[in-house]
Every structure is written in structure tokens, then in C-alpha cells.
Amino acid sequence: MAANASNDRSLKHWRLESDLDGIVWLYLDRADEKVNSLSSEVLTELGSIVSRLEDDKPTGLVLMSAKPKSFIVGADVREFDATDDVDELRRNVREVHELFGRIDALPFPTTVAFEGYCLGGGLELALCFDYRIALDADHTRIGFPEVNLGIYPGFGGSGRSIRAMGGLQAMQIMLTGKMLRARAAKGLGLIDQTVDVHGSLRWAARNAILKKRKSRKPGLTAQATTWGPVRRFLAGQMRKQTGRKARKDHYPAPYVLIDAFEESGDSCAGMIRIEAEEVPKLLAGDTSRNLRRVFRLMEMLKAQGKRSDFKARRVHVIGAGVMGGDIAAWCASRGLEVTLQDREMKYIEPALKRAASLFKRKLKAPTAVAAAKSRLVADVEGEGIARADVIIEAIFEDRDAKRELFAEVDKKAARHALLATNTSAIPLSELADVLGKPSRLIGLHFFNPVAKMPLVEIVHDPGVSDTGRVNDGSSFATQIGKYALPVTSTPGFLVNRVLAPYMRNAMKMHREGAPKEALDKAAERFGMPMGPVELADTVGLDVGLGVIKTLMGDDAGEERKVLEEMVEAGKLGKKSGEGFYRWKDGKPQRDGEAHKGHDLDKLAEQLMQPYFDECRACLDDRVVEDADLLDAGMIFGTGFAPFRGGPLHYLETRQEDKTTNAADKEQSR
């Protein structure tokens, strides 16, 4: 059977082989795709294979991937948008449940062996097998990212993960969407065996089949987390923890999962039954639809980095302040050799200390931390300029100082080097003309804090910049793990141009009597990750003042005067301990009662209006290519509420809702 099946032309995505021991080896190799995902066609073929296996009853079955260094990234997200009919979605989910249940019940030993990404539906499939083996390699990642798409595991994973790990550990992984390395997953019971990079997955899988190995049941402590009273207590704690991060009306999926756990967490079948009821409703809801849109926008930004083959080995950063120092540290953490320049060593030392903290936090392993430290070198004399592939200027926001600096750098830089400024608002044309070849200058505008903010604006001037250099900048941003957003060099580019009137409006509303706590609360209720007043303090009031001066000049009015007075008084925000708020241990000290009595929804509408107006203006001015890129920039650059799908998308759908409601009212008359 298996030998014939390996040549079966009806199988487009799967390959079957058998060996002398009677073991069937099943390989997934999705046609015309770089990675494997579980499309409806892939699952239909799998169903036909399972039917043959049920009849033939081989010695055992091993599932692997034919794709190099990758297993299964999950269900095919593109198919999620095929329908929003809940009944049809339910039928689809139940069909997968039935198929995975048959795999779970196969009457012979089954093993899955993989490396690379084993995520979402791929992990749910793996959990149907008796024994799970993963390669202990850096590129192996295991987890349930569904919560990031506004759903939770819907192919039986909520029940089978609890069966494998116990309630608490499984729920934490599903609620956070965290991706685990192989050893961590083994420690939790999600997989059963790891193989080091010099070992053989195939040999380990064969051995597991012949010895009829099965996953161990979770220990008594892990099992106890599914017992009724314990489960109810844990569910309450999970709701509290989730509530600190996400509102139920904004992100319903975690709460639906917690409800399911509280009701049926002691029953694998019960959890799977609830999946079939609830996950289709989540899939058809606005939150999941918008989060899937955000996923597509993220993929669009990743594609920006594939427009050229540029790869950097050495980076030179000039300016060791907070931004420059943190850019240098981030590049070193990503494996690049970095030289960091400033006027004196005393200005570089604080940046090196911050870098050491980043390396410990991000890289963890002592050898990796030591290697990163060795890659980041203080360079007061600027000797690294001549060897660098990328040179990033990150000094203070002064046009003349930057021009003088670039005139000197131009004399020393290699011809192939990418020259970039991290200016937050100064047009490129006002800096590039000091270069022998002005077209080589682009902007690489990072955001603070560099280690947390995923976006980099790739700034170009259509009248000056070379398209190839812009594409190289996008490739560099992608190389260091950031999302590249090409923007034209208009004052403020995209993100700061939108944020400036938004934050100015917040200051105006505060001056007119709205408590700062109420303004921040209103923005957070709308879905922003941080209120505008807290954001101003976090960015730094001196930085905010510089942006407002550049973008608005004297038009900033009273708000500019307020900022100037605060900056002159040394009230710079979080970094000085006082701004609009007093700060203690890195947190703003709020009056917990100040927001009460205020209509937060109305405040949010008034607060957000300049934000939306400026987004429209940026699209009209072609700051970015299209509305999708603008939405992507505002989500990943300002944290605009992801569950709303982006500011322009939100405005469009809100208008559609108003039109639909008006039509419904007209019909009912």
C-alpha cells in the first residue's frame, strides 16, 4: 500500500514512503508554497491518507515535513476570509475535528518528528500523535499564536494541549501566544523528546515507533489544575491577568477560552466540543477579521525588505545618546559588528551599560551575551566609518550640526556604504546637499524604545533619493528584525506628523479642563496602548517640543509655550522624573479618581479626531504609497488599536456601518 501510495499522483501535497520495518513515513510538502500550512485541500488529502492507513494498519506512522527547516506554520490564514457564515465555519471546524480524532485513534504507534515552526494548527495536528520529537535547534519554535488573530486553537488544540500538559501550563501558552524553544516545550510536556542538531530526527522517530513510545501523562500537580475548585479559582485569576492587558469588548477570544476552561477544562472532548461552537463565532467577528488584516499588513511590511539583496556586516552609529546608543545595541544583538561614536568616552559609557542590559535580557545565554558585547565597540575617533556598510547619524535634532557632520562623513565613507539619518522631522533635502552624491542619503527613523518598537521609517525624497538605496534601507531594517515602512521626506514623515496634532490636541484639552488621567483613560478605552499625555512624557517633552517646532512652528500656539516652560524648568517627562506626571519607579503617579464623571467615549472621539484628519492628509500628500501601508505604519509605529484594523480602515468601516444603519431605519419605516 505505502509503496504504491508514494507514487500516487492524486496526492499533490503529501508524500508516502514505507521501510522494511513496515513503518509508513508521511511527508508534508505543500505545492507551490515556501512553507507548509493546513489548507482545506491539504486536509482533504490527509483524510484520504488516513482512510488508507486505517485499512492497512502498518507497523507505525511517522509524520515529518519535506520543507527544509520548517514543519507547519498553522492553518492557512488566507482561507479564514472565505466566509463569515458561522454555520459554514462550524461545519468546517467539525470536519477537522473528525479527521484529527481519527488520527488520534489510529490503532498503531504514531510519532511526529519536526524542526522549525510547529505552530497553531500544525501543533494541534502534532498533539494527535502518540509521541512528539523536536530538533533542539535555534530555528525550532512551538506554540499557539491564534490569540493574535482574535481566536483560540480550533482544531482540537485547546483540549489536547490540556491533556498533554495540564490546565495551567496549556492555558498560559494559549492565552499569551508565546512561542517556545524545543527544550522549554519538552519541560512543559508539549513535546516528549528533543534531538540535538547533530542527531537524526528520522532515527529517533523510527526508534520511537519500534519501541511503541507514548507521551507521559502530566504529573499530579499539573492534573490538579483541571480539578473543579482549582479550575474555577485559576479561571478567575486568568480573567484578572488578561483584564490588565486587554478589554473583553476589544479582544473577546481570551475570555471565551477562559470560560471554556472553567466549564470543561477537565475534559478533552468537552473543550473540543466548545471549540466547535465558539471559535467559528470568533472567526466571523470584527476583532478577528481586523486582526487578520493586521497580519496581512505585517506580511506586506516584511515584503518591503525583499526589494534588494543588501546585507550589512558592519554598522557605524554616530551619537551615543538614548536613540543612537540603543540603535547600536540593537544592531549588535542581531549579530552585526557595530562601532559607536561620540565626542568623548564618557558619552559612550552609559550606552554600553544599557547595551549590556539589553543583551542579558534578550540573549540570556552567557556566551551569546559575551559575543554581543564584543561586537559593540566604542569608537571616539570614528575609525569605523571607513569600514562600515551602514552609517547612521543619531545626534541631536539640529540641522546645521547634522549638515556639518555629513560633510565630514562623506569624505571617509566607503562608496558602497548606506548613509542614513535618524532625524525625526528634518527633510532629507536640507541635509543631503552637503554630500558629493546627495542621492545616497536616506532616513532610517527608529522609534523609542528601539528594542520594543517594531517599525523603522525608510525616509526618501523623490527628488533626491536613489530608489536602490531606499530598497537597501528596507532590506537593512528587515535584516535587524524591524518592519520597514518607506515614507516620503515631508516634515514629520508619517508617524510624527500624525502624532504631533494628536498630542497637541490632548494638551489643549487638558489646558481647557480635561484631567490628564481622563484623557489617557479615554485613549486606552478606545484601544490605544498608551494615553497621549503619558506618551508625551515617555517620549520626552524636549523631543516633543522639537517635533512641534519643526512641524508647526508658531502655529503650535499656547501648547508650545507650555512645553517650552516645562523643558526650561527641567521637566522632561519620564527620564527626568517629572513632566505632566510625576514618575516613580518608571511609572506615572496618577489620581485614580480624576477620570470619574467624564464621558470617556465622547472624550476619545474628540481626542482622536486630529489623528484621523492627519492620516487622511498624509494619504492625500502621498507620504506613503497607499492606505494599507498607512494603516500598517500607524499600527506598528503608534500602536493604533490593532483590533480596529488601522485608522483608515476603521473610518471606512464606521462609515459603512452608519450607511447600513441608516438604510435599515429607512426600511423599517
XYZ file of C-alpha atoms in Angstrom:
669
model
C 0.000 0.000 0.000
C 2.601 2.557 1.108
C 4.961 1.912 -1.760
C 2.169 2.458 -4.261
C 0.919 5.496 -2.368
C 4.293 7.173 -2.682
C 3.736 7.283 -6.421
C 0.053 8.246 -6.181
C -0.413 11.204 -8.497
C -3.663 12.109 -6.741
C -1.562 13.401 -3.826
C -0.474 16.932 -4.564
C 0.811 17.975 -1.132
C 1.782 14.739 0.620
C 4.356 12.018 0.029
C 4.189 8.498 1.459
C 7.055 6.036 1.855
C 7.432 2.755 3.705
C 10.508 0.952 5.025
C 11.488 -2.670 5.695
C 10.067 -2.447 9.222
C 6.627 -1.664 7.838
C 6.736 1.929 9.093
C 4.914 4.457 6.915
C 6.671 7.806 6.565
C 4.300 10.654 5.738
C 5.838 13.917 4.474
C 4.007 17.214 4.014
C 5.322 19.306 1.134
C 2.664 21.837 0.214
C 2.876 22.511 -3.511
C 3.876 25.975 -4.740
C 4.453 27.286 -1.193
C 7.689 28.049 0.688
C 6.229 26.825 3.976
C 3.623 24.262 4.950
C 0.195 25.357 6.121
C -3.010 23.391 6.552
C -5.281 24.471 3.711
C -8.612 22.763 3.060
C -7.009 20.926 0.120
C -4.123 19.715 2.292
C -6.572 18.449 4.922
C -8.785 16.731 2.339
C -5.777 14.805 1.041
C -4.784 13.943 4.602
C -8.250 12.498 5.136
C -7.853 10.144 2.187
C -4.436 9.046 3.500
C -5.852 8.345 6.963
C -8.560 6.171 5.384
C -5.886 4.013 3.721
C -3.901 3.766 6.943
C -6.999 2.685 8.871
C -7.433 -0.175 6.395
C -3.774 -1.211 6.073
C -2.660 -0.888 9.733
C 1.119 -0.506 9.216
C 3.711 -1.078 11.956
C 3.582 2.610 12.691
C 3.260 6.100 11.212
C 5.785 8.937 11.277
C 4.816 12.468 10.207
C 7.574 14.818 9.022
C 7.983 17.819 6.731
C 9.677 17.763 3.348
C 10.347 21.512 3.625
C 13.851 22.380 4.860
C 13.986 23.576 8.474
C 10.237 24.091 8.725
C 7.300 21.947 9.822
C 3.813 23.554 9.722
C 3.156 27.251 10.399
C -0.534 26.627 11.120
C -3.825 26.762 9.273
C -3.902 28.720 6.019
C -4.935 32.144 7.330
C -5.873 33.249 3.814
C -8.811 30.832 3.850
C -10.262 32.357 7.013
C -11.783 35.155 4.954
C -13.610 32.819 2.571
C -16.850 33.132 4.560
C -18.287 34.836 7.626
C -21.224 32.429 7.822
C -20.978 30.933 11.323
C -22.839 27.724 10.381
C -20.487 27.070 7.465
C -17.462 27.777 9.667
C -18.843 25.339 12.252
C -19.144 22.622 9.633
C -15.542 23.242 8.564
C -14.239 23.084 12.139
C -16.177 19.890 12.900
C -14.773 18.233 9.770
C -11.232 18.933 11.006
C -12.195 17.714 14.499
C -13.452 14.467 12.989
C -10.250 14.000 10.938
C -7.911 14.780 13.842
C -9.962 12.476 16.083
C -9.380 9.623 13.630
C -5.627 10.299 13.664
C -5.701 10.361 17.465
C -7.433 6.944 17.445
C -5.216 5.123 14.912
C -4.662 1.559 16.208
C -0.872 1.532 15.789
C 2.042 3.659 17.102
C 2.288 7.193 15.694
C 5.126 9.695 16.011
C 5.680 13.217 14.709
C 9.248 14.483 14.263
C 9.992 18.036 13.234
C 12.241 21.069 13.189
C 11.411 24.726 12.570
C 7.989 26.240 13.143
C 5.338 23.998 14.667
C 2.570 26.492 15.270
C -1.201 26.714 15.586
C -2.907 24.041 13.512
C 0.471 22.348 12.991
C 0.856 21.886 16.741
C -2.766 20.772 17.019
C -2.048 18.071 14.436
C 1.125 17.044 16.282
C -0.862 16.658 19.518
C -2.913 13.911 17.842
C 0.192 11.691 17.670
C 1.318 9.279 20.390
C 4.830 10.745 20.601
C 6.348 14.087 19.605
C 10.028 14.732 18.820
C 11.614 18.123 18.027
C 15.067 19.139 16.878
C 16.749 21.229 19.564
C 17.787 23.980 17.152
C 17.519 27.745 17.320
C 15.047 27.820 14.428
C 12.593 25.454 16.146
C 9.604 27.244 17.669
C 6.461 25.687 19.120
C 3.254 27.418 20.173
C -0.301 28.616 19.670
C -0.310 32.150 18.150
C -4.075 32.074 17.444
C -4.870 34.681 20.099
C -3.030 37.204 17.900
C -5.651 36.553 15.222
C -8.579 37.056 17.583
C -9.363 33.351 18.061
C -8.010 30.427 20.077
C -6.938 26.928 18.932
C -9.855 25.494 16.964
C -8.577 22.150 15.608
C -8.802 20.372 18.973
C -5.734 22.041 20.453
C -7.468 23.501 23.499
C -8.431 20.022 24.708
C -5.355 18.061 23.628
C -2.865 20.623 24.999
C -4.509 20.358 28.438
C -4.404 16.556 28.114
C -0.661 16.782 27.406
C 0.414 19.464 29.890
C -2.286 20.055 32.468
C -4.603 23.047 32.645
C -2.424 25.875 33.907
C 0.538 25.466 31.541
C -1.650 24.850 28.495
C -3.834 27.874 29.221
C -0.824 30.146 29.688
C 0.576 29.141 26.303
C -2.760 29.596 24.546
C -3.579 32.920 26.261
C -0.187 34.517 25.575
C 0.543 33.141 22.103
C 4.106 32.614 23.290
C 6.436 30.597 21.052
C 8.647 28.093 22.872
C 12.020 26.614 22.073
C 12.259 22.835 21.915
C 13.722 22.307 25.394
C 11.174 24.589 27.031
C 8.352 22.754 25.247
C 9.742 19.420 26.446
C 9.960 20.699 30.006
C 6.253 21.542 29.872
C 5.221 18.223 28.323
C 4.184 19.715 24.998
C 6.742 17.505 23.251
C 8.318 14.289 24.523
C 11.875 14.217 23.193
C 14.474 16.569 21.764
C 17.238 15.647 19.364
C 20.371 17.786 19.209
C 21.456 19.366 15.931
C 23.967 16.570 15.292
C 21.404 13.845 15.814
C 18.875 12.318 13.444
C 15.167 13.048 13.708
C 14.435 10.104 11.429
C 16.410 7.670 13.566
C 14.733 8.954 16.748
C 11.298 8.620 15.163
C 11.981 5.055 13.943
C 13.157 4.113 17.413
C 10.025 5.609 18.987
C 7.749 3.591 16.679
C 9.554 0.287 17.224
C 9.511 0.795 20.999
C 5.860 1.917 20.856
C 6.565 5.041 22.840
C 3.750 7.242 24.094
C 3.618 10.654 25.741
C 3.684 10.630 29.507
C 0.634 11.938 31.255
C 1.125 15.229 33.108
C 2.130 14.943 36.758
C -0.340 15.068 39.619
C 0.268 18.776 40.246
C -0.420 19.599 36.588
C -3.502 17.370 36.594
C -4.760 19.087 39.738
C -5.091 22.371 37.820
C -8.053 20.843 35.975
C -9.963 19.834 39.114
C -13.227 21.695 39.626
C -12.489 24.057 42.579
C -8.896 24.639 41.459
C -10.050 25.274 37.899
C -12.627 27.832 38.978
C -10.036 29.672 41.064
C -7.496 29.661 38.219
C -10.117 30.898 35.750
C -10.788 33.891 37.998
C -7.070 34.686 38.228
C -6.684 34.341 34.456
C -9.518 36.821 33.862
C -7.835 39.333 36.172
C -4.458 38.948 34.465
C -6.000 39.141 30.996
C -8.034 42.186 32.030
C -4.821 44.075 32.792
C -3.718 43.623 29.177
C -6.896 43.571 27.082
C -10.523 44.608 27.437
C -13.110 41.912 26.828
C -15.057 44.029 24.327
C -11.854 44.684 22.360
C -10.341 41.179 22.481
C -13.013 38.588 23.338
C -11.078 35.404 22.429
C -9.034 35.013 25.654
C -12.162 35.421 27.752
C -14.095 32.865 25.682
C -11.209 30.403 26.145
C -11.151 31.006 29.911
C -14.922 30.420 30.074
C -14.435 27.142 28.190
C -11.681 26.071 30.592
C -13.798 26.881 33.617
C -16.697 24.878 32.194
C -14.902 21.846 30.719
C -11.181 22.050 31.479
C -11.245 18.533 32.942
C -12.476 17.042 29.656
C -10.550 16.947 26.380
C -13.742 16.113 24.492
C -15.621 18.880 26.300
C -13.062 21.519 25.337
C -13.138 20.353 21.712
C -16.949 20.458 21.692
C -16.874 24.088 22.900
C -14.268 24.915 20.226
C -16.737 23.907 17.542
C -19.323 26.268 18.997
C -17.208 29.295 19.902
C -14.230 29.525 17.520
C -16.466 29.974 14.417
C -18.245 32.874 16.146
C -14.886 34.481 16.920
C -13.700 33.928 13.326
C -16.759 35.721 11.974
C -16.417 38.625 14.424
C -14.972 42.082 13.766
C -11.975 41.621 16.080
C -10.662 38.511 14.332
C -11.371 39.956 10.894
C -9.398 43.102 11.752
C -6.538 41.208 13.409
C -6.240 39.022 10.316
C -5.977 42.254 8.362
C -3.153 43.354 10.667
C -1.430 40.026 9.959
C -1.618 40.739 6.216
C -0.289 44.269 6.784
C 2.614 42.795 8.734
C 3.400 40.468 5.830
C 3.227 43.487 3.492
C 5.843 45.316 5.577
C 8.075 42.241 5.586
C 7.866 42.218 1.786
C 9.347 45.733 1.693
C 12.604 44.219 2.921
C 12.843 41.833 -0.020
C 13.226 44.513 -2.681
C 17.026 44.239 -2.657
C 19.736 41.757 -1.695
C 21.586 44.265 0.502
C 23.167 42.711 3.599
C 25.244 44.603 6.133
C 28.105 43.217 8.223
C 29.340 46.380 9.876
C 27.370 49.359 11.191
C 28.714 52.679 12.455
C 26.462 54.820 14.655
C 27.289 58.458 15.398
C 25.718 59.794 18.572
C 25.634 57.650 21.731
C 22.556 59.219 23.298
C 19.450 57.221 24.084
C 18.479 56.696 20.433
C 21.946 56.256 18.935
C 23.192 54.036 21.735
C 20.098 51.856 21.618
C 20.228 51.556 17.805
C 23.850 50.412 18.107
C 22.972 47.908 20.845
C 20.066 46.517 18.847
C 22.235 46.013 15.749
C 24.877 44.218 17.840
C 22.195 41.990 19.381
C 21.207 40.974 15.852
C 24.730 39.754 15.034
C 26.260 42.823 13.331
C 29.638 44.358 14.133
C 28.986 47.870 15.438
C 31.166 50.870 16.189
C 29.632 53.648 18.312
C 30.991 57.168 18.083
C 30.603 60.283 20.229
C 32.732 63.226 21.236
C 34.171 61.622 24.385
C 34.202 58.208 26.014
C 32.103 59.466 28.899
C 29.167 59.901 26.496
C 29.540 56.340 25.161
C 29.852 54.504 28.501
C 26.158 54.855 29.529
C 25.147 53.406 26.141
C 27.434 50.404 26.666
C 25.841 49.777 30.085
C 22.352 49.909 28.591
C 23.514 47.570 25.830
C 24.771 45.036 28.374
C 21.321 45.019 29.992
C 19.643 44.510 26.613
C 21.951 41.605 25.759
C 21.251 39.851 29.087
C 17.515 40.344 28.703
C 17.318 39.344 25.037
C 20.067 36.783 24.531
C 20.204 35.237 28.039
C 22.988 32.674 27.370
C 26.316 33.971 28.802
C 28.236 33.042 25.650
C 25.750 34.906 23.431
C 25.871 37.939 25.740
C 29.678 37.972 25.686
C 29.696 37.694 21.891
C 27.291 40.628 21.528
C 29.411 42.769 23.866
C 32.481 42.022 21.768
C 30.625 43.136 18.633
C 29.821 46.590 20.069
C 32.940 48.765 20.138
C 33.380 52.333 21.382
C 34.917 54.490 18.630
C 35.567 58.086 19.678
C 37.794 58.729 16.666
C 35.302 57.427 14.125
C 37.639 54.848 12.652
C 34.709 52.542 11.908
C 33.300 54.919 9.291
C 35.630 53.735 6.535
C 34.746 50.048 7.079
C 31.017 50.374 7.661
C 28.310 49.112 5.316
C 25.732 51.301 7.063
C 26.418 54.641 8.759
C 23.636 56.032 10.949
C 23.670 59.598 12.256
C 21.758 59.926 15.532
C 22.942 63.205 17.073
C 20.667 65.918 18.493
C 17.996 67.490 16.244
C 19.957 70.421 14.831
C 20.004 70.949 11.075
C 23.358 72.745 10.906
C 25.118 70.233 13.174
C 23.874 67.350 11.045
C 24.963 69.055 7.822
C 28.457 69.623 9.201
C 28.677 66.004 10.330
C 27.590 64.547 6.971
C 30.083 66.705 5.123
C 32.856 65.034 7.174
C 31.397 61.520 6.942
C 31.141 61.819 3.159
C 34.923 62.176 2.933
C 35.577 58.908 4.844
C 32.704 56.572 3.978
C 33.146 53.706 1.532
C 31.403 54.163 -1.825
C 29.038 51.244 -1.205
C 28.059 52.426 2.285
C 24.466 53.337 3.052
C 24.331 56.786 4.668
C 21.345 57.363 6.919
C 19.993 59.918 9.348
C 17.714 59.137 12.282
C 16.191 62.618 12.211
C 12.606 62.629 13.408
C 11.442 65.572 11.294
C 14.148 67.354 9.240
C 13.606 66.932 5.446
C 16.381 64.992 3.683
C 16.852 67.700 1.069
C 18.079 70.037 3.810
C 20.860 67.578 4.725
C 21.764 65.745 1.514
C 23.140 68.670 -0.485
C 26.408 68.636 1.503
C 27.221 65.204 0.063
C 29.130 64.660 -3.164
C 26.283 62.382 -4.221
C 23.120 63.562 -2.430
C 21.097 60.565 -3.641
C 22.968 58.188 -1.320
C 21.360 59.675 1.820
C 18.202 58.128 3.234
C 16.448 58.336 6.571
C 16.281 55.404 8.979
C 13.868 56.718 11.558
C 13.748 54.432 14.595
C 11.314 54.882 17.469
C 11.905 54.907 21.196
C 12.359 52.451 22.851
C 14.278 50.849 19.992
C 14.163 47.314 21.429
C 10.357 47.363 21.683
C 9.147 49.452 18.737
C 8.984 47.241 15.613
C 8.777 49.940 12.918
C 11.501 51.842 11.078
C 10.505 54.569 8.623
C 12.667 54.410 5.487
C 12.679 58.082 4.530
C 13.276 59.117 0.937
C 12.971 62.280 -1.097
C 11.572 61.606 -4.603
C 13.648 64.475 -5.944
C 16.892 63.358 -4.306
C 16.938 59.740 -3.132
C 18.105 56.795 -5.203
C 15.432 54.059 -5.323
C 18.070 51.352 -4.972
C 19.383 52.942 -1.778
C 15.837 53.165 -0.385
C 15.337 49.465 -1.084
C 18.686 48.746 0.581
C 17.464 50.643 3.636
C 14.336 48.494 3.736
C 16.437 45.338 3.472
C 18.676 46.520 6.302
C 15.679 47.220 8.556
C 14.346 43.729 7.836
C 17.792 42.230 8.456
C 17.787 43.621 12.011
C 14.275 42.367 12.693
C 12.251 45.536 12.103
C 9.348 46.346 9.790
C 10.348 48.731 7.005
C 7.910 51.469 6.005
C 9.016 53.649 3.059
C 7.840 57.250 3.588
C 8.479 60.451 1.669
C 10.548 63.173 3.270
C 7.878 65.616 4.303
C 8.165 67.269 7.742
C 7.450 64.673 10.423
C 7.276 61.866 7.835
C 4.250 59.721 8.744
C 4.222 58.740 12.413
C 5.366 62.014 13.976
C 3.264 64.050 11.570
C 0.154 62.232 12.796
C 1.171 62.141 16.463
C 2.003 65.852 16.708
C -1.545 67.244 16.221
C -2.957 64.364 18.273
C -0.717 65.123 21.251
C -1.119 68.867 20.814
C -4.888 68.347 20.920
C -4.508 66.383 24.164
C -2.517 69.241 25.716
C -5.132 71.731 24.529
C -7.964 69.665 26.010
C -6.002 69.350 29.252
C -5.429 73.106 29.364
C -9.165 73.618 28.841
C -10.010 71.487 31.857
C -9.938 67.789 30.950
C -7.847 65.894 33.545
C -4.801 64.222 32.057
C -5.901 60.932 33.642
C -9.273 61.186 31.871
C -7.595 61.847 28.515
C -5.271 58.872 28.894
C -8.114 56.660 30.089
C -10.274 57.697 27.124
C -7.495 56.868 24.642
C -6.868 53.491 26.276
C -10.578 52.691 26.266
C -10.605 53.443 22.535
C -7.802 50.894 22.209
C -4.551 52.865 22.167
C -1.743 51.142 24.116
C -0.918 54.334 25.992
C -2.678 57.643 26.502
C -1.323 60.784 24.768
C -0.214 62.538 27.960
C 1.704 59.520 29.230
C 3.104 59.090 25.701
C 4.385 62.693 25.667
C 6.136 62.102 28.999
C 7.576 58.781 27.791
C 8.931 60.155 24.520
C 10.344 63.191 26.331
C 8.885 66.678 26.388
C 12.106 68.081 24.902
C 11.765 65.689 21.954
C 8.078 66.551 21.605
C 8.884 70.262 21.670
C 11.462 69.797 18.909
C 8.944 67.960 16.719
C 6.234 70.573 17.304
C 8.670 73.399 16.477
C 9.691 71.672 13.250
C 6.177 70.726 12.152
C 4.061 73.592 13.434
C 6.356 76.485 14.206
C 4.456 79.391 15.721
C 1.126 77.728 14.841
C 1.545 75.459 17.861
C 0.249 78.337 19.978
C -0.163 78.035 23.715
C 0.813 74.366 23.781
C 4.295 75.233 22.522
C 4.686 77.813 25.281
C 3.629 75.276 27.921
C 6.186 72.773 26.659
C 8.940 75.407 26.483
C 8.304 76.410 30.095
C 8.345 72.809 31.282
C 11.544 71.981 29.376
C 13.247 75.113 30.716
C 12.259 74.014 34.225
C 13.899 70.619 33.626
C 10.589 68.774 33.479
C 11.344 66.460 30.568
C 8.938 63.652 31.447
C 9.798 60.101 32.467
C 13.549 60.486 32.011
C 13.744 63.422 34.463
C 11.169 62.057 36.906
C 8.587 64.738 36.185
C 6.627 66.032 33.213
C 2.873 66.201 33.044
C 3.024 63.355 35.564
C 5.393 62.677 38.416
C 7.183 59.395 37.779
C 8.225 56.799 40.343
C 9.970 53.515 39.565
C 9.275 54.086 35.870
C 5.520 54.529 36.348
C 3.357 57.684 36.220
C 1.688 58.628 39.502
C -1.998 59.110 38.714
C -5.008 60.417 40.565
C -7.228 57.326 40.408
C -10.406 59.375 40.768
C -9.675 62.153 38.269
C -11.362 60.493 35.277
C -14.657 59.874 37.056
C -17.620 61.940 35.921
C -16.239 62.381 32.413
C -17.781 60.836 29.279
C -14.723 58.852 28.147
C -16.250 57.774 24.830
C -17.011 61.379 23.914
C -13.543 62.473 25.071
C -11.980 59.744 22.911
C -13.902 60.884 19.843
C -12.766 64.473 20.342
C -9.232 63.393 21.194
C -8.765 61.135 18.147
C -10.212 63.489 15.512
C -6.931 65.317 14.653
C -5.225 61.906 14.431
C -7.721 60.759 11.804
C -7.649 64.094 9.946
C -3.864 63.950 9.659
C -3.953 60.337 8.459
C -6.230 61.401 5.610
C -3.947 64.360 4.827
C -0.871 62.092 4.731
C -2.594 59.791 2.262
C -3.596 62.780 0.103
C 0.018 64.033 0.204
C 1.350 60.575 -0.786
C 3.557 60.278 2.272
C 3.098 56.517 1.810
C 2.093 54.551 -1.286
C -1.395 53.564 -0.208
C -3.959 53.305 2.596
C -2.804 49.826 3.632
C 0.765 50.979 4.230
C -0.541 53.981 6.153
C -2.630 51.721 8.383
C 0.372 49.434 8.881
C 2.583 52.371 9.827
C 0.114 53.696 12.389
C -0.459 50.271 13.969
C 3.211 49.351 14.286
C 4.501 52.905 14.783
C 1.926 54.349 17.203
C 0.171 51.232 18.457
C -3.160 52.240 16.932
C -5.736 49.737 18.222
C -4.965 46.560 16.202
C -8.456 45.163 16.758
C -9.805 48.117 14.729
C -7.664 47.192 11.698
C -5.930 50.559 11.189
C -7.182 54.172 11.276
C -8.294 54.460 7.643
C -9.886 51.025 7.711
C -11.681 51.990 10.934
C -13.032 55.180 9.369
C -14.161 53.290 6.274
C -15.959 50.547 8.230
C -17.514 53.084 10.606
C -18.945 54.954 7.620
C -20.219 51.684 6.145
C -21.904 50.860 9.476
C -23.567 54.288 9.558
C -24.822 53.827 5.992
C -26.147 50.333 6.771
C -27.877 51.515 9.950
C -29.475 54.426 8.102
C -30.720 52.084 5.377
C -32.140 49.695 7.994
C -34.007 52.539 9.690
C -35.398 53.698 6.360
C -36.631 50.187 5.563
C -38.318 49.818 8.954
C -40.448 52.909 8.421
